[in-house]
């Protein structure tokens, strides 16, 4: 293990068609930094209660996380109020079938390394789908198989199609006879000393660390539309947020779900799924090379929105920029997923990378291919100043990726060629590892554009804030998946 211990998010669920009745569980382990699904687990259990199935899902998720990294910290998210309250130590465990399961779950990680959070059922669809797949497989006399699972895609599509509806829906999938968690656990909740809940009732979000210590949050939220800070016009335009999607190989052949016309958001999820893993790849392509893309902190030129490329004054970080670097360093240290750091040779990126490296106890490798575009005679000027002095050149630059800035600067097409070669070099060097690349607006946007298969003009439609984080995963079959875009929660 390199660096700090990793941080995982475990989502788990269980269901019983009859309560007690034919039952199954589902569990998902995600990387807290990127949101990437690392492990899916599901099993048909025979005839047990809904609550026992939920505990079995929790246990499976914790064990899977422990196999990935026994030193990890884990944030558990479940829609079972009973399990969350009992594992947090606030409610007693009275049911004889649940006591040994709870004790076993508590032993997987030492006290203080697992946190528990109740979430609405609508936010736990991935694990719910896995549980229903397991029950469906059991009804056919089969075992659940990850190679045929479509739970991740189905959950993403369902979330998109049901946006705006409340979280009190019945359990999804072919589970018309599955007892809703709220109703199925009401008696056990009352017996445990808590208030019985009506099925589907929303609860306040609660996050609790078992044992001593403060609460932590799981996952990495993608934040778009933050304040400017980009290099002049390159950072302008509409902010976009990338949604994490799973690999298409998990859907089996084709991966399409028949039915009526999809909601636009659901269609976007399916389109991104194809980009993430084109072709007929095997169900397991191994761990991807994941590039966490960090834009450097502010320089004195950043708030003035001046062109600041690789051909100008090479400014260092401002005091605000150094504080931003410190904050992102702390955030990355908590996530514990970075295994190497590679930086552009410019002063602002090397300084940002150095602050992060000192916090993570890692070395910094300098890579020439990560430098910013050379903006020629526009270096140090604002967009308005360039418009006044070089209007024809600016119009040509805005219209074509092949156009160069005045004075022999670098075109976006040339930058894309350089970034693509650097990407291929680093993917080969860091296969299966998570690497922090400290770079600039144009190279980071180009990494994202190439991963999405977006046209060159998309560079003008992305907002990338100073000290923001984005992430792209690269798989062995050549596929790429954008995991995170312009995340800035660590700065707030």
Tab-separated table of C-alpha atoms in Angstrom:
chain	number	residue	atom	x	y	z
A	1	UNK	CA	0.000	0.000	0.000
A	2	UNK	CA	1.379	3.377	-1.067
A	3	UNK	CA	0.579	6.476	0.956
A	4	UNK	CA	-2.380	6.783	3.297
A	5	UNK	CA	-5.103	4.209	3.794
A	6	UNK	CA	-7.895	4.327	1.266
A	7	UNK	CA	-11.437	5.544	1.900
A	8	UNK	CA	-14.416	3.543	0.645
A	9	UNK	CA	-18.146	4.067	0.496
A	10	UNK	CA	-20.281	0.954	1.053
A	11	UNK	CA	-23.945	0.937	0.023
A	12	UNK	CA	-25.953	-2.121	1.076
A	13	UNK	CA	-29.530	-3.340	1.010
A	14	UNK	CA	-31.587	-6.480	1.511
A	15	UNK	CA	-35.115	-7.557	0.706
A	16	UNK	CA	-37.528	-10.377	1.458
A	17	UNK	CA	-40.529	-11.277	-0.670
A	18	UNK	CA	-42.883	-12.168	2.138
A	19	UNK	CA	-40.906	-11.098	5.236
A	20	UNK	CA	-39.970	-13.771	5.986
A	21	UNK	CA	-39.806	-15.105	2.472
A	22	UNK	CA	-37.369	-15.624	-0.417
A	23	UNK	CA	-34.668	-13.045	0.266
A	24	UNK	CA	-31.429	-11.617	-1.073
A	25	UNK	CA	-28.955	-8.823	-0.504
A	26	UNK	CA	-26.888	-6.423	-2.603
A	27	UNK	CA	-23.778	-4.423	-1.724
A	28	UNK	CA	-21.575	-1.950	-3.568
A	29	UNK	CA	-18.076	-0.709	-2.664
A	30	UNK	CA	-17.036	2.584	-4.226
A	31	UNK	CA	-13.842	4.616	-4.212
A	32	UNK	CA	-14.690	7.667	-2.114
A	33	UNK	CA	-12.420	9.928	-4.175
A	34	UNK	CA	-13.709	9.114	-7.647
A	35	UNK	CA	-17.049	7.403	-7.084
A	36	UNK	CA	-15.799	4.447	-9.120
A	37	UNK	CA	-17.541	1.141	-8.411
A	38	UNK	CA	-14.880	-1.271	-7.154
A	39	UNK	CA	-16.939	-4.291	-6.078
A	40	UNK	CA	-20.527	-5.472	-6.520
A	41	UNK	CA	-21.832	-8.315	-4.326
A	42	UNK	CA	-25.209	-10.037	-4.208
A	43	UNK	CA	-26.562	-13.380	-2.958
A	44	UNK	CA	-29.844	-15.279	-2.720
A	45	UNK	CA	-30.379	-16.256	0.929
A	46	UNK	CA	-33.389	-18.539	0.895
A	47	UNK	CA	-36.193	-17.723	3.315
A	48	UNK	CA	-35.221	-15.051	5.891
A	49	UNK	CA	-36.591	-11.710	7.104
A	50	UNK	CA	-36.017	-8.353	5.467
A	51	UNK	CA	-33.809	-7.146	8.346
A	52	UNK	CA	-31.615	-10.234	8.307
A	53	UNK	CA	-31.111	-9.730	4.576
A	54	UNK	CA	-30.109	-6.112	5.200
A	55	UNK	CA	-27.540	-7.166	7.798
A	56	UNK	CA	-26.178	-9.783	5.413
A	57	UNK	CA	-25.779	-7.061	2.772
A	58	UNK	CA	-23.924	-4.847	5.234
A	59	UNK	CA	-21.618	-7.691	6.206
A	60	UNK	CA	-20.867	-8.541	2.569
A	61	UNK	CA	-20.061	-4.901	1.761
A	62	UNK	CA	-17.732	-4.500	4.750
A	63	UNK	CA	-15.944	-7.751	3.954
A	64	UNK	CA	-15.453	-6.700	0.330
A	65	UNK	CA	-14.008	-3.356	1.463
A	66	UNK	CA	-11.726	-5.154	3.909
A	67	UNK	CA	-10.407	-7.409	1.157
A	68	UNK	CA	-9.543	-4.361	-0.941
A	69	UNK	CA	-7.712	-2.640	1.920
A	70	UNK	CA	-7.896	-3.830	5.540
A	71	UNK	CA	-6.535	-0.444	6.681
A	72	UNK	CA	-9.226	1.568	4.909
A	73	UNK	CA	-11.842	3.835	6.444
A	74	UNK	CA	-15.405	3.064	5.373
A	75	UNK	CA	-18.579	5.138	5.143
A	76	UNK	CA	-21.712	2.945	5.072
A	77	UNK	CA	-24.890	4.278	3.464
A	78	UNK	CA	-28.132	2.316	3.908
A	79	UNK	CA	-31.872	3.008	3.748
A	80	UNK	CA	-32.465	0.768	6.785
A	81	UNK	CA	-32.974	3.043	9.784
A	82	UNK	CA	-32.856	-0.022	12.011
A	83	UNK	CA	-29.414	-1.198	10.876
A	84	UNK	CA	-27.920	2.312	10.907
A	85	UNK	CA	-29.158	3.079	14.430
A	86	UNK	CA	-28.191	-0.324	15.832
A	87	UNK	CA	-24.707	-0.331	14.306
A	88	UNK	CA	-24.232	3.252	15.530
A	89	UNK	CA	-24.943	2.008	19.073
A	90	UNK	CA	-28.032	4.118	19.698
A	91	UNK	CA	-30.557	1.270	19.531
A	92	UNK	CA	-30.314	-2.118	21.190
A	93	UNK	CA	-30.286	-5.297	19.145
A	94	UNK	CA	-32.911	-7.658	20.517
A	95	UNK	CA	-33.638	-10.014	17.624
A	96	UNK	CA	-31.656	-13.270	18.053
A	97	UNK	CA	-31.062	-13.629	14.301
A	98	UNK	CA	-29.537	-10.171	14.018
A	99	UNK	CA	-27.269	-10.136	17.086
A	100	UNK	CA	-24.558	-12.428	15.660
A	101	UNK	CA	-24.660	-10.663	12.285
A	102	UNK	CA	-24.230	-7.244	13.913
A	103	UNK	CA	-21.368	-8.529	16.050
A	104	UNK	CA	-19.665	-10.013	13.013
A	105	UNK	CA	-20.058	-6.762	11.058
A	106	UNK	CA	-18.546	-4.788	13.941
A	107	UNK	CA	-15.432	-6.996	13.860
A	108	UNK	CA	-14.560	-6.468	10.188
A	109	UNK	CA	-12.898	-3.084	10.903
A	110	UNK	CA	-11.636	-1.686	14.207
A	111	UNK	CA	-13.949	0.699	16.115
A	112	UNK	CA	-13.800	4.245	14.814
A	113	UNK	CA	-12.996	3.301	11.219
A	114	UNK	CA	-16.593	2.865	10.010
A	115	UNK	CA	-19.288	5.547	9.822
A	116	UNK	CA	-23.000	4.983	9.199
A	117	UNK	CA	-25.486	7.201	7.392
A	118	UNK	CA	-29.188	6.713	6.750
A	119	UNK	CA	-30.230	7.647	3.209
A	120	UNK	CA	-33.629	7.632	1.458
A	121	UNK	CA	-34.464	4.489	-0.492
A	122	UNK	CA	-34.263	6.472	-3.734
A	123	UNK	CA	-30.555	7.089	-3.056
A	124	UNK	CA	-29.810	3.392	-2.571
A	125	UNK	CA	-31.005	2.066	-5.921
A	126	UNK	CA	-27.780	0.348	-6.966
A	127	UNK	CA	-27.692	-1.968	-3.936
A	128	UNK	CA	-31.469	-2.425	-4.156
A	129	UNK	CA	-31.189	-3.557	-7.783
A	130	UNK	CA	-28.470	-6.034	-6.858
A	131	UNK	CA	-30.668	-7.490	-4.086
A	132	UNK	CA	-33.550	-7.912	-6.515
A	133	UNK	CA	-31.275	-9.503	-9.109
A	134	UNK	CA	-30.174	-12.013	-6.459
A	135	UNK	CA	-33.802	-12.811	-5.546
A	136	UNK	CA	-34.728	-13.178	-9.223
A	137	UNK	CA	-31.791	-15.538	-9.744
A	138	UNK	CA	-32.858	-17.585	-6.711
A	139	UNK	CA	-36.394	-17.880	-8.097
A	140	UNK	CA	-34.877	-19.398	-11.240
A	141	UNK	CA	-32.775	-21.808	-9.202
A	142	UNK	CA	-29.574	-19.956	-10.125
A	143	UNK	CA	-26.870	-17.969	-8.360
A	144	UNK	CA	-26.398	-14.268	-9.033
A	145	UNK	CA	-23.536	-13.527	-11.462
A	146	UNK	CA	-21.734	-10.173	-11.772
A	147	UNK	CA	-21.126	-10.799	-15.482
A	148	UNK	CA	-24.847	-10.567	-16.231
A	149	UNK	CA	-25.721	-7.777	-13.795
A	150	UNK	CA	-27.218	-4.546	-15.118
A	151	UNK	CA	-27.851	-3.093	-11.664
A	152	UNK	CA	-25.494	-0.128	-11.985
A	153	UNK	CA	-26.884	1.004	-15.332
A	154	UNK	CA	-30.485	0.328	-14.316
A	155	UNK	CA	-30.068	2.326	-11.107
A	156	UNK	CA	-28.543	5.293	-12.942
A	157	UNK	CA	-31.295	5.242	-15.550
A	158	UNK	CA	-34.003	4.919	-12.905
A	159	UNK	CA	-32.603	7.842	-10.923
A	160	UNK	CA	-32.596	10.008	-14.022
A	161	UNK	CA	-36.115	8.999	-15.091
A	162	UNK	CA	-37.602	9.486	-11.614
A	163	UNK	CA	-35.980	12.831	-10.832
A	164	UNK	CA	-38.336	15.045	-8.881
A	165	UNK	CA	-40.402	12.198	-7.432
A	166	UNK	CA	-40.340	11.508	-3.696
A	167	UNK	CA	-38.330	8.748	-2.106
A	168	UNK	CA	-41.378	6.779	-0.909
A	169	UNK	CA	-41.654	4.454	-3.897
A	170	UNK	CA	-41.962	0.681	-3.609
A	171	UNK	CA	-38.846	-1.366	-4.114
A	172	UNK	CA	-37.864	-1.577	-7.763
A	173	UNK	CA	-37.245	-4.493	-10.114
A	174	UNK	CA	-39.356	-7.645	-10.315
A	175	UNK	CA	-40.132	-7.353	-6.629
A	176	UNK	CA	-43.808	-6.570	-6.340
A	177	UNK	CA	-43.934	-8.852	-3.315
A	178	UNK	CA	-40.893	-7.391	-1.537
A	179	UNK	CA	-41.723	-5.791	1.780
A	180	UNK	CA	-40.713	-2.087	1.764
A	181	UNK	CA	-37.963	-1.465	4.280
A	182	UNK	CA	-40.033	1.016	6.277
A	183	UNK	CA	-42.939	-1.396	6.763
A	184	UNK	CA	-40.830	-4.520	7.086
A	185	UNK	CA	-38.738	-3.140	9.904
A	186	UNK	CA	-41.396	-1.206	11.821
A	187	UNK	CA	-41.882	-3.863	14.477
A	188	UNK	CA	-38.142	-4.336	14.939
A	189	UNK	CA	-37.622	-0.577	15.162
A	190	UNK	CA	-40.205	-0.358	17.924
A	191	UNK	CA	-38.674	-3.325	19.729
A	192	UNK	CA	-35.270	-1.637	19.510
A	193	UNK	CA	-36.572	1.402	21.355
A	194	UNK	CA	-37.002	3.729	18.378
A	195	UNK	CA	-40.123	5.164	16.813
A	196	UNK	CA	-41.793	3.015	14.171
A	197	UNK	CA	-41.759	4.653	10.763
A	198	UNK	CA	-44.400	4.662	8.111
A	199	UNK	CA	-43.261	3.091	4.865
A	200	UNK	CA	-41.447	5.593	2.686
A	201	UNK	CA	-41.209	8.328	5.336
A	202	UNK	CA	-38.213	10.598	4.821
A	203	UNK	CA	-35.791	11.017	7.723
A	204	UNK	CA	-33.148	13.625	8.443
A	205	UNK	CA	-29.758	12.585	7.063
A	206	UNK	CA	-27.577	11.343	9.890
A	207	UNK	CA	-23.881	10.553	9.794
A	208	UNK	CA	-22.284	8.846	12.779
A	209	UNK	CA	-18.844	7.402	13.435
A	210	UNK	CA	-18.844	4.244	15.487
A	211	UNK	CA	-16.837	4.814	18.628
A	212	UNK	CA	-15.053	8.090	19.319
A	213	UNK	CA	-14.260	10.615	16.631
A	214	UNK	CA	-15.992	13.075	14.348
A	215	UNK	CA	-18.292	12.244	11.433
A	216	UNK	CA	-16.959	12.020	7.891
A	217	UNK	CA	-18.703	12.149	4.576
A	218	UNK	CA	-18.309	9.539	1.839
A	219	UNK	CA	-17.912	9.976	-1.888
A	220	UNK	CA	-16.796	12.898	-3.973
A	221	UNK	CA	-19.488	15.296	-5.137
A	222	UNK	CA	-19.013	16.758	-8.617
A	223	UNK	CA	-19.551	20.521	-8.452
A	224	UNK	CA	-19.974	22.628	-11.574
A	225	UNK	CA	-20.571	26.315	-12.069
A	226	UNK	CA	-18.088	27.556	-9.477
A	227	UNK	CA	-16.523	30.994	-9.811
A	228	UNK	CA	-14.235	31.778	-12.729
A	229	UNK	CA	-10.508	31.839	-12.233
A	230	UNK	CA	-9.776	30.338	-15.640
A	231	UNK	CA	-7.252	31.675	-18.133
A	232	UNK	CA	-9.265	34.326	-20.003
A	233	UNK	CA	-11.716	33.075	-22.632
A	234	UNK	CA	-10.583	29.492	-22.328
A	235	UNK	CA	-12.371	29.163	-18.993
A	236	UNK	CA	-15.556	30.920	-20.080
A	237	UNK	CA	-18.826	29.342	-21.189
A	238	UNK	CA	-21.387	27.129	-19.582
A	239	UNK	CA	-20.329	24.862	-16.733
A	240	UNK	CA	-20.932	21.158	-17.225
A	241	UNK	CA	-20.882	18.317	-14.720
A	242	UNK	CA	-19.874	14.749	-15.590
A	243	UNK	CA	-21.978	11.941	-14.167
A	244	UNK	CA	-20.149	8.788	-13.118
A	245	UNK	CA	-21.325	5.756	-15.038
A	246	UNK	CA	-20.274	2.136	-14.919
A	247	UNK	CA	-18.641	0.028	-17.589
A	248	UNK	CA	-20.829	-1.216	-20.439
A	249	UNK	CA	-19.401	-4.719	-20.111
A	250	UNK	CA	-21.540	-5.247	-17.005
A	251	UNK	CA	-24.717	-4.967	-19.077
A	252	UNK	CA	-23.976	-8.064	-21.132
A	253	UNK	CA	-24.296	-8.049	-24.916
A	254	UNK	CA	-25.617	-4.767	-26.213
A	255	UNK	CA	-26.524	-3.335	-22.816
A	256	UNK	CA	-29.787	-1.804	-24.032
A	257	UNK	CA	-32.922	-1.863	-21.908
A	258	UNK	CA	-36.101	-2.097	-23.982
A	259	UNK	CA	-39.054	0.108	-23.218
A	260	UNK	CA	-40.640	3.456	-23.889
A	261	UNK	CA	-38.755	6.594	-24.865
A	262	UNK	CA	-36.157	7.535	-22.252
A	263	UNK	CA	-35.978	10.779	-20.361
A	264	UNK	CA	-33.181	12.994	-21.729
A	265	UNK	CA	-31.030	12.486	-18.618
A	266	UNK	CA	-31.406	8.707	-18.911
A	267	UNK	CA	-30.385	8.863	-22.553
A	268	UNK	CA	-27.304	10.850	-21.563
A	269	UNK	CA	-26.371	8.148	-19.053
A	270	UNK	CA	-26.641	5.449	-21.716
A	271	UNK	CA	-24.618	7.481	-24.208
A	272	UNK	CA	-21.874	8.057	-21.654
A	273	UNK	CA	-21.904	4.356	-20.825
A	274	UNK	CA	-21.018	3.539	-24.421
A	275	UNK	CA	-18.197	6.099	-24.405
A	276	UNK	CA	-16.868	4.596	-21.180
A	277	UNK	CA	-16.474	1.112	-22.629
A	278	UNK	CA	-17.098	0.663	-26.361
A	279	UNK	CA	-17.213	-2.734	-27.985
A	280	UNK	CA	-17.794	-6.209	-26.599
A	281	UNK	CA	-15.251	-6.231	-23.810
A	282	UNK	CA	-14.982	-8.892	-21.111
A	283	UNK	CA	-16.877	-8.268	-17.857
A	284	UNK	CA	-13.690	-7.522	-15.935
A	285	UNK	CA	-10.979	-5.428	-17.563
A	286	UNK	CA	-9.055	-4.962	-14.350
A	287	UNK	CA	-8.450	-1.739	-12.449
A	288	UNK	CA	-8.183	1.343	-14.671
A	289	UNK	CA	-5.480	3.979	-14.649
A	290	UNK	CA	-7.276	6.853	-12.917
A	291	UNK	CA	-6.030	10.398	-13.471
A	292	UNK	CA	-7.181	12.879	-10.825
A	293	UNK	CA	-6.742	16.205	-12.612
A	294	UNK	CA	-5.895	19.151	-10.351
A	295	UNK	CA	-5.772	22.654	-11.715
A	296	UNK	CA	-3.142	24.750	-9.930
A	297	UNK	CA	-4.090	27.340	-7.332
A	298	UNK	CA	-4.584	31.010	-8.150
A	299	UNK	CA	-1.768	33.263	-9.287
A	300	UNK	CA	-1.913	37.091	-9.278
A	301	UNK	CA	-3.147	36.876	-12.906
A	302	UNK	CA	-6.007	34.437	-12.258
A	303	UNK	CA	-8.638	36.774	-10.721
A	304	UNK	CA	-7.837	39.319	-13.448
A	305	UNK	CA	-8.681	36.672	-16.082
A	306	UNK	CA	-5.493	37.263	-18.051
A	307	UNK	CA	-4.042	34.822	-20.560
A	308	UNK	CA	-1.365	32.942	-18.657
A	309	UNK	CA	0.206	30.139	-20.644
A	310	UNK	CA	3.619	28.591	-20.980
A	311	UNK	CA	5.126	31.511	-22.924
A	312	UNK	CA	4.580	34.293	-20.401
A	313	UNK	CA	5.968	35.417	-17.078
A	314	UNK	CA	5.500	32.019	-15.365
A	315	UNK	CA	3.894	33.445	-12.186
A	316	UNK	CA	3.977	31.676	-8.847
A	317	UNK	CA	0.970	31.124	-6.607
A	318	UNK	CA	-0.595	34.046	-4.792
A	319	UNK	CA	-1.336	33.764	-1.054
A	320	UNK	CA	-4.874	32.734	-2.004
A	321	UNK	CA	-3.461	30.101	-4.356
A	322	UNK	CA	-1.221	28.652	-1.663
A	323	UNK	CA	-4.172	28.413	0.713
A	324	UNK	CA	-6.165	26.643	-2.021
A	325	UNK	CA	-3.324	24.172	-2.493
A	326	UNK	CA	-3.237	23.482	1.246
A	327	UNK	CA	-6.975	22.803	1.265
A	328	UNK	CA	-6.877	20.436	-1.675
A	329	UNK	CA	-3.924	18.659	-0.066
A	330	UNK	CA	-5.955	18.047	3.086
A	331	UNK	CA	-8.893	16.795	1.035
A	332	UNK	CA	-6.746	14.366	-0.934
A	333	UNK	CA	-5.077	13.163	2.260
A	334	UNK	CA	-8.484	12.304	3.735
A	335	UNK	CA	-9.431	10.374	0.629
A	336	UNK	CA	-6.166	8.461	0.697
A	337	UNK	CA	-6.284	7.258	-2.912
A	338	UNK	CA	-3.408	9.099	-4.628
A	339	UNK	CA	-0.421	6.854	-5.363
A	340	UNK	CA	1.774	9.181	-7.455
A	341	UNK	CA	1.974	12.857	-8.440
A	342	UNK	CA	2.929	14.230	-11.866
A	343	UNK	CA	3.082	17.971	-12.571
A	344	UNK	CA	3.544	20.471	-15.360
A	345	UNK	CA	6.979	22.153	-15.326
A	346	UNK	CA	5.540	25.656	-14.784
A	347	UNK	CA	6.058	27.342	-11.422
A	348	UNK	CA	2.407	27.487	-10.354
A	349	UNK	CA	1.831	23.780	-10.939
A	350	UNK	CA	5.116	22.693	-9.377
A	351	UNK	CA	4.324	24.789	-6.297
A	352	UNK	CA	0.795	23.375	-6.042
A	353	UNK	CA	2.097	19.833	-6.517
A	354	UNK	CA	4.808	20.385	-3.910
A	355	UNK	CA	2.289	21.427	-1.264
A	356	UNK	CA	0.151	18.354	-1.963
A	357	UNK	CA	3.172	16.038	-2.133
A	358	UNK	CA	4.428	17.216	1.256
A	359	UNK	CA	1.046	16.381	2.793
A	360	UNK	CA	0.842	12.961	1.111
A	361	UNK	CA	4.521	12.110	1.588
A	362	UNK	CA	4.997	11.496	-2.138
A	363	UNK	CA	7.533	12.678	-4.709
A	364	UNK	CA	6.654	14.842	-7.719
A	365	UNK	CA	7.513	13.859	-11.282
A	366	UNK	CA	7.626	16.686	-13.818
A	367	UNK	CA	6.043	16.051	-17.221
A	368	UNK	CA	6.548	18.564	-20.046
A	369	UNK	CA	3.384	17.419	-21.816
A	370	UNK	CA	1.195	18.807	-19.009
A	371	UNK	CA	2.234	22.449	-19.543
A	372	UNK	CA	-0.302	25.106	-20.500
A	373	UNK	CA	-0.850	26.271	-24.081
A	374	UNK	CA	1.537	28.984	-25.290
A	375	UNK	CA	-0.654	32.034	-25.927
A	376	UNK	CA	2.036	33.965	-27.825
A	377	UNK	CA	1.605	37.738	-27.838
A	378	UNK	CA	-1.589	37.408	-25.797
A	379	UNK	CA	0.283	36.356	-22.646
A	380	UNK	CA	-0.610	38.657	-19.750
A	381	UNK	CA	-3.504	40.327	-21.613
A	382	UNK	CA	-7.208	40.166	-20.818
A	383	UNK	CA	-9.708	38.924	-23.369
A	384	UNK	CA	-10.884	42.488	-23.942
A	385	UNK	CA	-7.339	43.708	-24.532
A	386	UNK	CA	-6.751	40.973	-27.087
A	387	UNK	CA	-10.048	41.893	-28.788
A	388	UNK	CA	-8.908	45.513	-29.056
A	389	UNK	CA	-5.379	44.757	-30.290
A	390	UNK	CA	-5.769	41.614	-32.404
A	391	UNK	CA	-9.447	41.280	-33.392
A	392	UNK	CA	-8.919	39.262	-36.586
A	393	UNK	CA	-6.545	36.790	-34.921
A	394	UNK	CA	-8.923	36.362	-31.988
A	395	UNK	CA	-11.885	35.695	-34.281
A	396	UNK	CA	-9.872	33.067	-36.155
A	397	UNK	CA	-8.774	31.464	-32.875
A	398	UNK	CA	-12.341	31.272	-31.605
A	399	UNK	CA	-13.519	29.757	-34.884
A	400	UNK	CA	-10.880	27.082	-35.490
A	401	UNK	CA	-8.788	24.803	-33.246
A	402	UNK	CA	-6.001	25.045	-35.828
A	403	UNK	CA	-5.614	28.815	-35.454
A	404	UNK	CA	-2.662	30.045	-33.416
A	405	UNK	CA	-2.624	33.070	-31.105
A	406	UNK	CA	-0.866	36.163	-32.431
A	407	UNK	CA	2.902	35.912	-32.516
A	408	UNK	CA	3.282	32.162	-33.069
A	409	UNK	CA	1.520	30.741	-30.036
A	410	UNK	CA	0.219	27.178	-29.806
A	411	UNK	CA	-3.108	26.165	-31.382
A	412	UNK	CA	-5.653	24.067	-29.507
A	413	UNK	CA	-5.132	21.335	-32.106
A	414	UNK	CA	-1.417	21.235	-31.296
A	415	UNK	CA	-2.204	21.199	-27.576
A	416	UNK	CA	-4.594	18.265	-28.100
A	417	UNK	CA	-1.924	16.293	-29.969
A	418	UNK	CA	0.547	16.910	-27.148
A	419	UNK	CA	-1.956	16.021	-24.418
A	420	UNK	CA	-3.040	12.817	-26.207
A	421	UNK	CA	0.580	11.647	-26.456
A	422	UNK	CA	1.132	12.499	-22.786
A	423	UNK	CA	-2.056	10.652	-21.820
A	424	UNK	CA	-0.950	7.487	-23.625
A	425	UNK	CA	2.490	7.664	-22.041
A	426	UNK	CA	1.102	8.090	-18.519
A	427	UNK	CA	-1.641	5.456	-18.908
A	428	UNK	CA	1.054	2.922	-19.826
A	429	UNK	CA	3.298	4.025	-16.951
A	430	UNK	CA	0.557	4.022	-14.280
A	431	UNK	CA	-1.768	1.193	-15.345
A	432	UNK	CA	-4.140	0.249	-12.516
A	433	UNK	CA	-3.025	3.143	-10.300
A	434	UNK	CA	-4.552	6.460	-9.200
A	435	UNK	CA	-2.330	9.392	-10.143
A	436	UNK	CA	-2.667	13.105	-9.426
A	437	UNK	CA	-1.863	15.215	-12.505
A	438	UNK	CA	-1.300	18.873	-11.609
A	439	UNK	CA	-1.849	20.926	-14.731
A	440	UNK	CA	-3.702	23.883	-16.266
A	441	UNK	CA	-7.047	24.840	-17.786
A	442	UNK	CA	-6.423	23.832	-21.408
A	443	UNK	CA	-4.682	20.482	-20.819
A	444	UNK	CA	-7.260	19.406	-18.215
A	445	UNK	CA	-10.174	20.392	-20.436
A	446	UNK	CA	-8.478	18.517	-23.277
A	447	UNK	CA	-8.163	15.342	-21.180
A	448	UNK	CA	-11.897	15.600	-20.485
A	449	UNK	CA	-12.825	16.453	-24.077
A	450	UNK	CA	-10.889	13.502	-25.487
A	451	UNK	CA	-12.384	11.126	-22.910
A	452	UNK	CA	-15.897	12.236	-23.838
A	453	UNK	CA	-15.273	12.274	-27.582
A	454	UNK	CA	-16.459	15.896	-27.582
A	455	UNK	CA	-15.632	18.387	-30.361
A	456	UNK	CA	-12.892	21.033	-29.932
A	457	UNK	CA	-15.429	23.822	-29.378
A	458	UNK	CA	-16.431	22.121	-26.117
A	459	UNK	CA	-13.333	23.716	-24.573
A	460	UNK	CA	-15.239	27.015	-24.528
A	461	UNK	CA	-18.225	25.416	-22.778
A	462	UNK	CA	-16.480	24.168	-19.641
A	463	UNK	CA	-15.798	26.128	-16.466
A	464	UNK	CA	-12.681	24.996	-14.617
A	465	UNK	CA	-11.951	26.733	-11.328
A	466	UNK	CA	-8.568	27.234	-9.718
A	467	UNK	CA	-7.609	24.268	-7.471
A	468	UNK	CA	-10.536	22.223	-8.797
A	469	UNK	CA	-10.487	18.437	-9.154
A	470	UNK	CA	-11.650	16.353	-12.114
A	471	UNK	CA	-11.035	12.670	-12.813
A	472	UNK	CA	-10.889	10.302	-15.786
A	473	UNK	CA	-10.473	6.511	-15.681
A	474	UNK	CA	-8.742	4.715	-18.574
A	475	UNK	CA	-9.418	1.003	-19.149
A	476	UNK	CA	-7.336	-1.704	-20.769
A	477	UNK	CA	-9.563	-1.830	-23.858
A	478	UNK	CA	-8.918	1.839	-24.628
A	479	UNK	CA	-12.189	3.096	-23.158
A	480	UNK	CA	-12.326	6.143	-20.908
A	481	UNK	CA	-14.879	7.362	-18.367
A	482	UNK	CA	-15.123	10.832	-16.827
A	483	UNK	CA	-15.629	10.345	-13.089
A	484	UNK	CA	-15.507	13.880	-11.712
A	485	UNK	CA	-15.615	17.435	-13.061
A	486	UNK	CA	-14.642	20.789	-11.502
A	487	UNK	CA	-15.110	19.601	-7.903
A	488	UNK	CA	-14.425	22.443	-5.471
A	489	UNK	CA	-16.107	21.447	-2.200
A	490	UNK	CA	-12.699	21.378	-0.480
A	491	UNK	CA	-12.417	25.135	-1.006
A	492	UNK	CA	-15.648	25.976	0.790
